Amino acid sequence: MNTGIQLLGILVVFCPVLISCWNLPRNDNYTYPELHLFEQKLDHFNPTVDTTFMQRYFVSNQYWKKGKGPIFFYTGNEGDITAFINNTGFIWDIAPVFQAMVVFAEHRYYGESKPYGDIQPSVNTTAQYGKLTAEQALADYAEIITELKEHLGYNSIPVVAFGGSYGGMLSAWMRIKYGHIVNGAIASSAPVKYFPGLTNCEKYNQVVTSDFASTAHGPQCVKNIKMAWSVINETVAQAGGLRKLSEIFHTCHQLKSAEELTDWIKDCWSNMAMVDYPYPANFLNPLPGWPVNVTCSYLSVPFEGSDLLKAMYEAVSVYNNYTGKTPCFDTTSAISSSISNSLWDYQWCTEMTMPFCADGVRDMFLPQKWSYENYVKNCKAKYGVIPRPHWAIVNFGAGNLKSASNIIFLNGDLDPWHVGGILEDVSQTVISIKMWGAAHHLDLRHGNKHDPISVIEARHTEMMHIKKWIAEASNIIA
Amino acid sequence: MNTGIQLLGILVVFCPVLISCWNLPRNDNYTYPELHLFEQKLDHFNPTVDTTFMQRYFVSNQYWKKGKGPIFFYTGNEGDITAFINNTGFIWDIAPVFQAMVVFAEHRYYGESKPYGDIQPSVNTTAQYGKLTAEQALADYAEIITELKEHLGYNSIPVVAFGGSYGGMLSAWMRIKYGHIVNGAIASSAPVKYFPGLTNCEKYNQVVTSDFASTAHGPQCVKNIKMAWSVINETVAQAGGLRKLSEIFHTCHQLKSAEELTDWIKDCWSNMAMVDYPYPANFLNPLPGWPVNVTCSYLSVPFEGSDLLKAMYEAVSVYNNYTGKTPCFDTTSAISSSISNSLWDYQWCTEMTMPFCADGVRDMFLPQKWSYENYVKNCKAKYGVIPRPHWAIVNFGAGNLKSASNIIFLNGDLDPWHVGGILEDVSQTVISIKMWGAAHHLDLRHGNKHDPISVIEARHTEMMHIKKWIAEASNIIA
């Protein structure tokens, strides 16, 4: 395509030999992509419904070689798309190399692409939320890409889908379901097999635990975290216990139960394991480099009673107040505002049934069984819906991907989601890359001098395949 | 698989050389498959809707080698599924060879699989018909196959989808959209490219005309058919003209306009071209062998005025009264009851936009332009819907099938639908077979001594690929 790419090819070949690979230069010079609005059909699967809504997507032509360069299309996931624009530096780093147009599309119902505005999913709004599904989101993206190509007058432009986490599932599914529209997919940390019967519900928390255990002070850290659950429960059993805990943990409102605090802390650990990046980053929350390590540094010696609780407060502050600007902790939500909790919870309650559990032995959490009955009961109570746990498997095939092509599944061993990912090559064109020392879709971030070698290599492999997909697509076109 | 298959392989190799190929023995000994009912979700794409309906499917285990043989799954199209059970003899002929289970599933809203009973699509029932789409039908089949495999306890059974016409589109789309569920597809006479902008609207009628023109008395036959339109119009212009025409054509009710008669006759010619089989058959209507030829035998000499009209009556009687038992002609419907007119018309008005037109020069019909505006206007008036002509292309990719695999598209040159079919190989596994001398999905019928050599060969190629798909699937499983 150009000498940059040829050079890249040479580097990719020598990369595993040279060990100290050429790291991609970080591109900070990109101009922010331009906002566009797409009038999208609310229900792609019912021709009698004409309702539409306005969907956001952002386009950058800065590096695009008109009529020649591909489209790099980020399949937005469960959050405001601007969070992904800012946290998917890999696309910006490689866009100049491939002379690509860059598009970030927002997932329906999230961010500013809300068909019904700000109303939240509940038993009273069930009817308005029936069109919040992965299938509808994929159809949205198919429509946007088709319109883009037609508008540009280049129907034959190769398209590569990118996505991380649920967005990675969507990018893989775009290639699987709309292979005529998308020529290949980068599916990073995409737990496409994280469905009932396919992934053991204990595994996620075992990885979280192993992440904490493998830090410098890991064994003592895990011991303290495990012990804290009973100390919290014992404190609550005492007179004024909840008040005391509220004070120690600087909660914004007085705690109503021990579970409120233990659930919130559990979510902190889970989320931190996901974003355990080797350098300071701001994805879910602003965090230092290797935040799990920093957290464990506060739990590196044996503590007891109130001392343990105070140490725990310091430890959770790493995830919740790294900036030092958070006056108090809102224990009703562990995840930052860039990812919408209740909307994803609604999706989890309908089609994205992903079971979690803990035994407190092979993991550091309070034992919690996965009860399908409770799950159904809670989802019905919260949203008036009955989950369809088998549908995602029937519709998307989970790990049964022999008929698919041109997908790279990337997974990091530090990322607890990898347990539901594709961890072995399916074929020559549906491949699995394991990134040692990497958390949740680290490869999709800007190149960084602290990146583990596995991620540097992974990005080169991604680029090699992208190059191949573009060449294939151009042959098809020619 | 067994010596029968090995023998088959040898025959396929020598078939083109030997010319006089081994024709498949017709299997009339199959027992009628057993009726099953499946409680199907009415809307697969809206998790908040729990409504279900009962869908019919028929299963035969007669030839199935338990746990070893594949499933042959007919993806039912726009009609009562029993019509397809009786007109898809190829499946019955080869089921014993492959020791296959045979399943025929009925398309939702057709036959006895009606979510809302017998109410017809209209402006008043638009809401009830929103779930009559190809996507919902495919999801139905995905659910039935998944449930069948689970029920049988053999999740790994290879599945081959079969279908003709719209059913062939569905079988191809099953493989494209649910490649993890269906290992390969036989898509016979499937006009997957018959959508606006992809297929010239004149072509269909040009093939119909060419079918008539290429019979023994073709040129005179076409001349008479062409002339008849003006004779009909002239007759209507005379006093008592409609009454006279009603008498000559033995219509059940007095004709209301010239168009009523000309539209009805036009549909007769169109449909007859589709089912111009070399031997007597009963698919749309009971018909003699080579019915177009028989029809043209009544129009083999020059006629004028009333004589031409009387000859035309004899000619249309071939299609409408071959049994001699039809007391009068219902000119409000040209197609027999096995194919539901208004339901397909509704689908044509929503997502299956297939444009037809005629110029009266390169075809034998009254000139009729394709007006998108009128199409939309009429669909809105009839069903309260606005067509989505681009959606089928966006959703299914039409002829853009490079990412697909394991599909055979078969088309007959006599079949006017072939103009919207895949007429060239897409890849080594998505192939096109052209059947010279064959009408609409002739290959799917029982073997017959009158079959053209192209159809005999086509069936061998189909079997060779089916064998390969099963072997591949078994490797995947192993």
PDB file of C-alpha atoms in Angstrom, chain A residues 114-366:
ATOM      1  CA  LYS A 114     -31.521   7.993  23.119  1.00  0.00           C
ATOM      2  CA  PRO A 115     -34.794   7.268  21.320  1.00  0.00           C
ATOM      3  CA  TYR A 116     -36.780   8.178  24.425  1.00  0.00           C
ATOM      4  CA  GLY A 117     -34.519  10.745  26.049  1.00  0.00           C
ATOM      5  CA  ASP A 118     -33.468  10.308  29.626  1.00  0.00           C
ATOM      6  CA  ILE A 119     -36.106   7.910  30.931  1.00  0.00           C
ATOM      7  CA  GLN A 120     -34.514   4.945  32.637  1.00  0.00           C
ATOM      8  CA  PRO A 121     -35.424   1.290  32.078  1.00  0.00           C
ATOM      9  CA  SER A 122     -37.985   0.164  34.636  1.00  0.00           C
ATOM     10  CA  VAL A 123     -41.199  -1.832  34.876  1.00  0.00           C
ATOM     11  CA  ASN A 124     -43.000   1.285  33.664  1.00  0.00           C
ATOM     12  CA  THR A 125     -40.819   1.822  30.592  1.00  0.00           C
ATOM     13  CA  THR A 126     -40.487  -1.750  29.353  1.00  0.00           C
ATOM     14  CA  ALA A 127     -42.213  -0.917  26.057  1.00  0.00           C
ATOM     15  CA  GLN A 128     -39.699   1.844  25.318  1.00  0.00           C
ATOM     16  CA  TYR A 129     -36.741  -0.464  25.931  1.00  0.00           C
ATOM     17  CA  GLY A 130     -37.737  -3.360  23.658  1.00  0.00           C
ATOM     18  CA  LYS A 131     -35.483  -2.016  20.916  1.00  0.00           C
ATOM     19  CA  LEU A 132     -32.358  -1.893  23.050  1.00  0.00           C
ATOM     20  CA  THR A 133     -30.688  -5.064  21.741  1.00  0.00           C
ATOM     21  CA  ALA A 134     -27.397  -6.045  20.144  1.00  0.00           C
ATOM     22  CA  GLU A 135     -29.225  -7.042  16.933  1.00  0.00           C
ATOM     23  CA  GLN A 136     -30.739  -3.596  16.542  1.00  0.00           C
ATOM     24  CA  ALA A 137     -27.358  -1.993  17.262  1.00  0.00           C
ATOM     25  CA  LEU A 138     -25.691  -4.112  14.565  1.00  0.00           C
ATOM     26  CA  ALA A 139     -28.401  -3.157  12.088  1.00  0.00           C
ATOM     27  CA  ASP A 140     -27.805   0.504  13.000  1.00  0.00           C
ATOM     28  CA  TYR A 141     -24.132   0.136  12.150  1.00  0.00           C
ATOM     29  CA  ALA A 142     -24.941  -1.694   8.895  1.00  0.00           C
ATOM     30  CA  GLU A 143     -27.186   1.198   7.880  1.00  0.00           C
ATOM     31  CA  ILE A 144     -24.635   3.857   8.811  1.00  0.00           C
ATOM     32  CA  ILE A 145     -21.799   2.144   6.921  1.00  0.00           C
ATOM     33  CA  THR A 146     -23.995   1.582   3.847  1.00  0.00           C
ATOM     34  CA  GLU A 147     -25.117   5.199   3.864  1.00  0.00           C
ATOM     35  CA  LEU A 148     -21.536   6.407   4.373  1.00  0.00           C
ATOM     36  CA  LYS A 149     -20.294   4.415   1.395  1.00  0.00           C
ATOM     37  CA  GLU A 150     -23.154   5.604  -0.793  1.00  0.00           C
ATOM     38  CA  HIS A 151     -22.750   9.183   0.309  1.00  0.00           C
ATOM     39  CA  LEU A 152     -19.029   9.076  -0.386  1.00  0.00           C
ATOM     40  CA  GLY A 153     -19.693   7.499  -3.753  1.00  0.00           C
ATOM     41  CA  TYR A 154     -17.287   4.648  -3.026  1.00  0.00           C
ATOM     42  CA  ASN A 155     -19.368   1.546  -2.446  1.00  0.00           C
ATOM     43  CA  SER A 156     -16.260  -0.567  -2.523  1.00  0.00           C
ATOM     44  CA  ILE A 157     -14.294   0.969   0.348  1.00  0.00           C
ATOM     45  CA  PRO A 158     -12.963  -1.752   2.657  1.00  0.00           C
ATOM     46  CA  VAL A 159     -14.340  -1.516   6.177  1.00  0.00           C
ATOM     47  CA  VAL A 160     -12.667  -2.791   9.322  1.00  0.00           C
ATOM     48  CA  ALA A 161     -14.725  -2.965  12.505  1.00  0.00           C
ATOM     49  CA  PHE A 162     -13.064  -2.298  15.841  1.00  0.00           C
ATOM     50  CA  GLY A 163     -14.457  -2.809  19.278  1.00  0.00           C
ATOM     51  CA  GLY A 164     -13.541  -3.660  22.826  1.00  0.00           C
ATOM     52  CA  SER A 165     -15.467  -5.586  25.456  1.00  0.00           C
ATOM     53  CA  TYR A 166     -19.185  -5.628  24.474  1.00  0.00           C
ATOM     54  CA  GLY A 167     -18.082  -3.385  21.583  1.00  0.00           C
ATOM     55  CA  GLY A 168     -15.693  -6.184  20.602  1.00  0.00           C
ATOM     56  CA  MET A 169     -18.552  -8.657  20.634  1.00  0.00           C
ATOM     57  CA  LEU A 170     -20.406  -6.250  18.354  1.00  0.00           C
ATOM     58  CA  SER A 171     -17.446  -5.883  15.992  1.00  0.00           C
ATOM     59  CA  ALA A 172     -17.076  -9.676  15.718  1.00  0.00           C
ATOM     60  CA  TRP A 173     -20.830 -10.055  15.223  1.00  0.00           C
ATOM     61  CA  MET A 174     -20.776  -7.320  12.563  1.00  0.00           C
ATOM     62  CA  ARG A 175     -18.359  -9.453  10.556  1.00  0.00           C
ATOM     63  CA  ILE A 176     -20.379 -12.613  11.272  1.00  0.00           C
ATOM     64  CA  LYS A 177     -23.794 -11.160  10.452  1.00  0.00           C
ATOM     65  CA  TYR A 178     -22.878  -8.464   7.922  1.00  0.00           C
ATOM     66  CA  GLY A 179     -19.822  -9.919   6.187  1.00  0.00           C
ATOM     67  CA  HIS A 180     -20.866  -8.120   2.988  1.00  0.00           C
ATOM     68  CA  ILE A 181     -20.505  -4.777   4.786  1.00  0.00           C
ATOM     69  CA  VAL A 182     -17.501  -5.326   7.052  1.00  0.00           C
ATOM     70  CA  ASN A 183     -14.327  -6.952   5.675  1.00  0.00           C
ATOM     71  CA  GLY A 184     -12.751  -7.836   8.987  1.00  0.00           C
ATOM     72  CA  ALA A 185     -13.084  -7.260  12.705  1.00  0.00           C
ATOM     73  CA  ILE A 186     -10.781  -6.503  15.612  1.00  0.00           C
ATOM     74  CA  ALA A 187     -12.585  -7.890  18.627  1.00  0.00           C
ATOM     75  CA  SER A 188     -10.624  -7.017  21.699  1.00  0.00           C
ATOM     76  CA  SER A 189     -11.528  -8.531  25.068  1.00  0.00           C
ATOM     77  CA  ALA A 190     -14.828  -9.679  23.630  1.00  0.00           C
ATOM     78  CA  PRO A 191     -16.403 -12.327  25.862  1.00  0.00           C
ATOM     79  CA  VAL A 192     -18.515 -13.885  23.093  1.00  0.00           C
ATOM     80  CA  LYS A 193     -18.676 -17.163  25.020  1.00  0.00           C
ATOM     81  CA  TYR A 194     -19.646 -15.610  28.359  1.00  0.00           C
ATOM     82  CA  PHE A 195     -23.097 -17.176  28.353  1.00  0.00           C
ATOM     83  CA  PRO A 196     -24.822 -19.788  30.527  1.00  0.00           C
ATOM     84  CA  GLY A 197     -23.476 -23.279  30.058  1.00  0.00           C
ATOM     85  CA  LEU A 198     -20.410 -22.092  28.164  1.00  0.00           C
ATOM     86  CA  THR A 199     -18.375 -20.268  30.806  1.00  0.00           C
ATOM     87  CA  ASN A 200     -18.081 -21.257  34.448  1.00  0.00           C
ATOM     88  CA  CYS A 201     -19.542 -18.446  36.572  1.00  0.00           C
ATOM     89  CA  GLU A 202     -16.661 -18.718  39.108  1.00  0.00           C
ATOM     90  CA  LYS A 203     -13.891 -17.993  36.635  1.00  0.00           C
ATOM     91  CA  TYR A 204     -14.296 -14.228  36.430  1.00  0.00           C
ATOM     92  CA  ASN A 205     -13.741 -13.702  40.148  1.00  0.00           C
ATOM     93  CA  GLN A 206     -10.885 -16.177  40.183  1.00  0.00           C
ATOM     94  CA  VAL A 207      -9.030 -14.022  37.653  1.00  0.00           C
ATOM     95  CA  VAL A 208      -9.727 -10.870  39.670  1.00  0.00           C
ATOM     96  CA  THR A 209      -8.314 -12.628  42.713  1.00  0.00           C
ATOM     97  CA  SER A 210      -5.289 -13.863  40.829  1.00  0.00           C
ATOM     98  CA  ASP A 211      -4.606 -10.304  39.608  1.00  0.00           C
ATOM     99  CA  PHE A 212      -4.488  -9.082  43.197  1.00  0.00           C
ATOM    100  CA  ALA A 213      -2.556 -12.113  44.401  1.00  0.00           C
ATOM    101  CA  SER A 214       0.151 -11.686  41.794  1.00  0.00           C
ATOM    102  CA  THR A 215       1.135  -8.158  42.831  1.00  0.00           C
ATOM    103  CA  ALA A 216       4.209  -7.429  44.981  1.00  0.00           C
ATOM    104  CA  HIS A 217       2.291  -7.823  48.244  1.00  0.00           C
ATOM    105  CA  GLY A 218      -0.357 -10.054  46.708  1.00  0.00           C
ATOM    106  CA  PRO A 219      -0.837 -12.869  49.233  1.00  0.00           C
ATOM    107  CA  GLN A 220      -1.192 -10.484  52.198  1.00  0.00           C
ATOM    108  CA  CYS A 221      -3.382  -8.150  50.132  1.00  0.00           C
ATOM    109  CA  VAL A 222      -5.792 -10.955  49.258  1.00  0.00           C
ATOM    110  CA  LYS A 223      -5.771 -12.141  52.879  1.00  0.00           C
ATOM    111  CA  ASN A 224      -6.769  -8.631  54.054  1.00  0.00           C
ATOM    112  CA  ILE A 225      -9.477  -8.295  51.400  1.00  0.00           C
ATOM    113  CA  LYS A 226     -10.920 -11.675  52.356  1.00  0.00           C
ATOM    114  CA  MET A 227     -10.853 -10.839  56.045  1.00  0.00           C
ATOM    115  CA  ALA A 228     -12.467  -7.428  55.510  1.00  0.00           C
ATOM    116  CA  TRP A 229     -15.828  -8.983  54.573  1.00  0.00           C
ATOM    117  CA  SER A 230     -16.256 -10.494  58.026  1.00  0.00           C
ATOM    118  CA  VAL A 231     -14.939  -7.397  59.774  1.00  0.00           C
ATOM    119  CA  ILE A 232     -17.531  -5.316  57.911  1.00  0.00           C
ATOM    120  CA  ASN A 233     -20.283  -7.745  58.859  1.00  0.00           C
ATOM    121  CA  GLU A 234     -19.145  -7.830  62.478  1.00  0.00           C
ATOM    122  CA  THR A 235     -19.045  -4.034  62.614  1.00  0.00           C
ATOM    123  CA  VAL A 236     -22.583  -3.797  61.250  1.00  0.00           C
ATOM    124  CA  ALA A 237     -23.711  -6.202  63.959  1.00  0.00           C
ATOM    125  CA  GLN A 238     -22.486  -3.723  66.585  1.00  0.00           C
ATOM    126  CA  ALA A 239     -24.510  -0.730  67.780  1.00  0.00           C
ATOM    127  CA  GLY A 240     -23.830   2.240  65.465  1.00  0.00           C
ATOM    128  CA  GLY A 241     -21.912  -0.045  63.175  1.00  0.00           C
ATOM    129  CA  LEU A 242     -23.360   1.310  59.911  1.00  0.00           C
ATOM    130  CA  ARG A 243     -22.667   4.863  61.041  1.00  0.00           C
ATOM    131  CA  LYS A 244     -19.094   3.949  61.919  1.00  0.00           C
ATOM    132  CA  LEU A 245     -18.540   2.264  58.514  1.00  0.00           C
ATOM    133  CA  SER A 246     -20.105   5.247  56.741  1.00  0.00           C
ATOM    134  CA  GLU A 247     -17.628   7.502  58.499  1.00  0.00           C
ATOM    135  CA  ILE A 248     -14.584   5.314  57.834  1.00  0.00           C
ATOM    136  CA  PHE A 249     -15.498   4.922  54.151  1.00  0.00           C
ATOM    137  CA  HIS A 250     -16.555   8.551  53.696  1.00  0.00           C
ATOM    138  CA  THR A 251     -19.833   7.528  52.073  1.00  0.00           C
ATOM    139  CA  CYS A 252     -22.030  10.331  50.736  1.00  0.00           C
ATOM    140  CA  HIS A 253     -25.105   8.895  52.439  1.00  0.00           C
ATOM    141  CA  GLN A 254     -25.266   6.678  55.481  1.00  0.00           C
ATOM    142  CA  LEU A 255     -24.989   3.025  54.491  1.00  0.00           C
ATOM    143  CA  LYS A 256     -28.251   1.080  54.707  1.00  0.00           C
ATOM    144  CA  SER A 257     -26.747  -2.393  54.995  1.00  0.00           C
ATOM    145  CA  ALA A 258     -23.509  -4.323  55.034  1.00  0.00           C
ATOM    146  CA  GLU A 259     -24.309  -5.550  51.505  1.00  0.00           C
ATOM    147  CA  GLU A 260     -24.380  -2.014  50.190  1.00  0.00           C
ATOM    148  CA  LEU A 261     -20.740  -1.623  51.223  1.00  0.00           C
ATOM    149  CA  THR A 262     -19.541  -5.135  50.378  1.00  0.00           C
ATOM    150  CA  ASP A 263     -21.198  -5.042  46.934  1.00  0.00           C
ATOM    151  CA  TRP A 264     -19.659  -1.672  46.239  1.00  0.00           C
ATOM    152  CA  ILE A 265     -16.176  -2.808  47.296  1.00  0.00           C
ATOM    153  CA  LYS A 266     -16.542  -6.033  45.289  1.00  0.00           C
ATOM    154  CA  ASP A 267     -17.394  -3.991  42.193  1.00  0.00           C
ATOM    155  CA  CYS A 268     -14.350  -1.783  42.804  1.00  0.00           C
ATOM    156  CA  TRP A 269     -12.036  -4.806  42.782  1.00  0.00           C
ATOM    157  CA  SER A 270     -13.752  -6.286  39.719  1.00  0.00           C
ATOM    158  CA  ASN A 271     -13.543  -3.089  37.743  1.00  0.00           C
ATOM    159  CA  MET A 272      -9.998  -2.333  38.783  1.00  0.00           C
ATOM    160  CA  ALA A 273      -8.856  -5.745  37.538  1.00  0.00           C
ATOM    161  CA  MET A 274     -10.365  -4.850  34.157  1.00  0.00           C
ATOM    162  CA  VAL A 275      -8.445  -1.588  33.898  1.00  0.00           C
ATOM    163  CA  ASP A 276      -5.178  -2.698  35.468  1.00  0.00           C
ATOM    164  CA  TYR A 277      -3.119  -0.842  32.881  1.00  0.00           C
ATOM    165  CA  PRO A 278       0.654  -0.325  33.252  1.00  0.00           C
ATOM    166  CA  TYR A 279       0.444   3.458  33.135  1.00  0.00           C
ATOM    167  CA  PRO A 280      -1.962   6.134  34.435  1.00  0.00           C
ATOM    168  CA  ALA A 281      -5.207   6.128  32.472  1.00  0.00           C
ATOM    169  CA  ASN A 282      -8.735   7.390  32.661  1.00  0.00           C
ATOM    170  CA  PHE A 283     -11.131   4.819  31.265  1.00  0.00           C
ATOM    171  CA  LEU A 284     -13.652   3.857  33.920  1.00  0.00           C
ATOM    172  CA  ASN A 285     -12.052   6.178  36.476  1.00  0.00           C
ATOM    173  CA  PRO A 286      -8.798   8.175  36.591  1.00  0.00           C
ATOM    174  CA  LEU A 287      -6.227   5.701  37.878  1.00  0.00           C
ATOM    175  CA  PRO A 288      -2.485   5.368  38.453  1.00  0.00           C
ATOM    176  CA  GLY A 289      -0.371   2.897  36.527  1.00  0.00           C
ATOM    177  CA  TRP A 290      -0.817  -0.708  37.726  1.00  0.00           C
ATOM    178  CA  PRO A 291      -3.666   0.355  40.033  1.00  0.00           C
ATOM    179  CA  VAL A 292      -4.100  -3.130  41.487  1.00  0.00           C
ATOM    180  CA  ASN A 293      -0.498  -2.996  42.648  1.00  0.00           C
ATOM    181  CA  VAL A 294      -1.010   0.472  44.151  1.00  0.00           C
ATOM    182  CA  THR A 295      -4.168  -0.745  45.874  1.00  0.00           C
ATOM    183  CA  CYS A 296      -2.394  -3.721  47.353  1.00  0.00           C
ATOM    184  CA  SER A 297       0.387  -1.491  48.631  1.00  0.00           C
ATOM    185  CA  TYR A 298      -2.153  -0.232  51.183  1.00  0.00           C
ATOM    186  CA  LEU A 299      -2.907  -3.798  52.220  1.00  0.00           C
ATOM    187  CA  SER A 300       0.617  -5.147  52.324  1.00  0.00           C
ATOM    188  CA  VAL A 301       0.813  -5.907  56.046  1.00  0.00           C
ATOM    189  CA  PRO A 302      -1.604  -7.759  58.351  1.00  0.00           C
ATOM    190  CA  PHE A 303      -4.394  -5.570  59.721  1.00  0.00           C
ATOM    191  CA  GLU A 304      -7.230  -6.230  62.120  1.00  0.00           C
ATOM    192  CA  GLY A 305     -10.526  -4.607  63.140  1.00  0.00           C
ATOM    193  CA  SER A 306     -10.767  -0.856  62.601  1.00  0.00           C
ATOM    194  CA  ASP A 307      -7.230  -0.729  61.250  1.00  0.00           C
ATOM    195  CA  LEU A 308      -8.197  -3.106  58.497  1.00  0.00           C
ATOM    196  CA  LEU A 309     -11.252  -1.017  57.682  1.00  0.00           C
ATOM    197  CA  LYS A 310      -9.150   2.148  57.508  1.00  0.00           C
ATOM    198  CA  ALA A 311      -6.605   0.420  55.293  1.00  0.00           C
ATOM    199  CA  MET A 312      -9.474  -0.773  53.102  1.00  0.00           C
ATOM    200  CA  TYR A 313     -10.660   2.798  52.792  1.00  0.00           C
ATOM    201  CA  GLU A 314      -7.218   3.832  51.542  1.00  0.00           C
ATOM    202  CA  ALA A 315      -7.221   0.880  49.168  1.00  0.00           C
ATOM    203  CA  VAL A 316     -10.625   1.593  47.605  1.00  0.00           C
ATOM    204  CA  SER A 317      -9.668   5.254  47.349  1.00  0.00           C
ATOM    205  CA  VAL A 318      -7.178   4.278  44.651  1.00  0.00           C
ATOM    206  CA  TYR A 319     -10.055   3.284  42.374  1.00  0.00           C
ATOM    207  CA  ASN A 320     -12.532   5.909  43.563  1.00  0.00           C
ATOM    208  CA  ASN A 321     -10.458   8.966  44.370  1.00  0.00           C
ATOM    209  CA  TYR A 322      -7.115   8.892  42.625  1.00  0.00           C
ATOM    210  CA  THR A 323      -7.559  12.564  41.752  1.00  0.00           C
ATOM    211  CA  GLY A 324      -8.162  13.418  45.409  1.00  0.00           C
ATOM    212  CA  LYS A 325     -11.133  15.499  44.321  1.00  0.00           C
ATOM    213  CA  THR A 326     -13.939  13.123  45.357  1.00  0.00           C
ATOM    214  CA  PRO A 327     -15.411  14.504  48.589  1.00  0.00           C
ATOM    215  CA  CYS A 328     -17.370  11.345  49.415  1.00  0.00           C
ATOM    216  CA  PHE A 329     -18.129   7.922  47.941  1.00  0.00           C
ATOM    217  CA  ASP A 330     -21.437   7.121  46.300  1.00  0.00           C
ATOM    218  CA  THR A 331     -21.804   3.478  47.234  1.00  0.00           C
ATOM    219  CA  THR A 332     -24.865   3.050  45.018  1.00  0.00           C
ATOM    220  CA  SER A 333     -22.691   2.978  41.872  1.00  0.00           C
ATOM    221  CA  ALA A 334     -19.185   1.680  41.336  1.00  0.00           C
ATOM    222  CA  ILE A 335     -18.789   2.567  37.715  1.00  0.00           C
ATOM    223  CA  SER A 336     -18.115   6.025  36.402  1.00  0.00           C
ATOM    224  CA  SER A 337     -20.664   7.928  34.375  1.00  0.00           C
ATOM    225  CA  SER A 338     -19.034   7.092  31.029  1.00  0.00           C
ATOM    226  CA  ILE A 339     -20.540   3.613  31.237  1.00  0.00           C
ATOM    227  CA  SER A 340     -24.256   3.523  31.896  1.00  0.00           C
ATOM    228  CA  ASN A 341     -25.034   1.071  34.630  1.00  0.00           C
ATOM    229  CA  SER A 342     -28.771   0.668  34.426  1.00  0.00           C
ATOM    230  CA  LEU A 343     -28.907   0.374  30.642  1.00  0.00           C
ATOM    231  CA  TRP A 344     -26.310  -2.379  30.586  1.00  0.00           C
ATOM    232  CA  ASP A 345     -28.053  -4.007  33.530  1.00  0.00           C
ATOM    233  CA  TYR A 346     -31.211  -4.007  31.420  1.00  0.00           C
ATOM    234  CA  GLN A 347     -29.321  -5.646  28.534  1.00  0.00           C
ATOM    235  CA  TRP A 348     -27.866  -8.155  30.996  1.00  0.00           C
ATOM    236  CA  CYS A 349     -31.446  -8.843  32.109  1.00  0.00           C
ATOM    237  CA  THR A 350     -32.711  -9.501  28.586  1.00  0.00           C
ATOM    238  CA  GLU A 351     -30.213 -11.054  26.176  1.00  0.00           C
ATOM    239  CA  MET A 352     -26.713 -10.626  27.639  1.00  0.00           C
ATOM    240  CA  THR A 353     -27.091 -13.204  30.395  1.00  0.00           C
ATOM    241  CA  MET A 354     -23.593 -13.435  31.869  1.00  0.00           C
ATOM    242  CA  PRO A 355     -23.500 -15.390  35.104  1.00  0.00           C
ATOM    243  CA  PHE A 356     -21.137 -14.511  37.960  1.00  0.00           C
ATOM    244  CA  CYS A 357     -20.539 -16.358  41.197  1.00  0.00           C
ATOM    245  CA  ALA A 358     -17.921 -16.779  43.911  1.00  0.00           C
ATOM    246  CA  ASP A 359     -16.988 -19.502  46.394  1.00  0.00           C
ATOM    247  CA  GLY A 360     -14.756 -17.486  48.737  1.00  0.00           C
ATOM    248  CA  VAL A 361     -12.135 -20.248  48.530  1.00  0.00           C
ATOM    249  CA  ARG A 362     -10.669 -20.065  45.043  1.00  0.00           C
ATOM    250  CA  ASP A 363     -11.482 -16.358  45.040  1.00  0.00           C
ATOM    251  CA  MET A 364     -11.291 -13.518  47.591  1.00  0.00           C
ATOM    252  CA  PHE A 365     -15.012 -12.683  47.556  1.00  0.00           C
ATOM    253  CA  LEU A 366     -17.959 -13.500  49.746  1.00  0.00           C
TER     254      LEU A 366
END
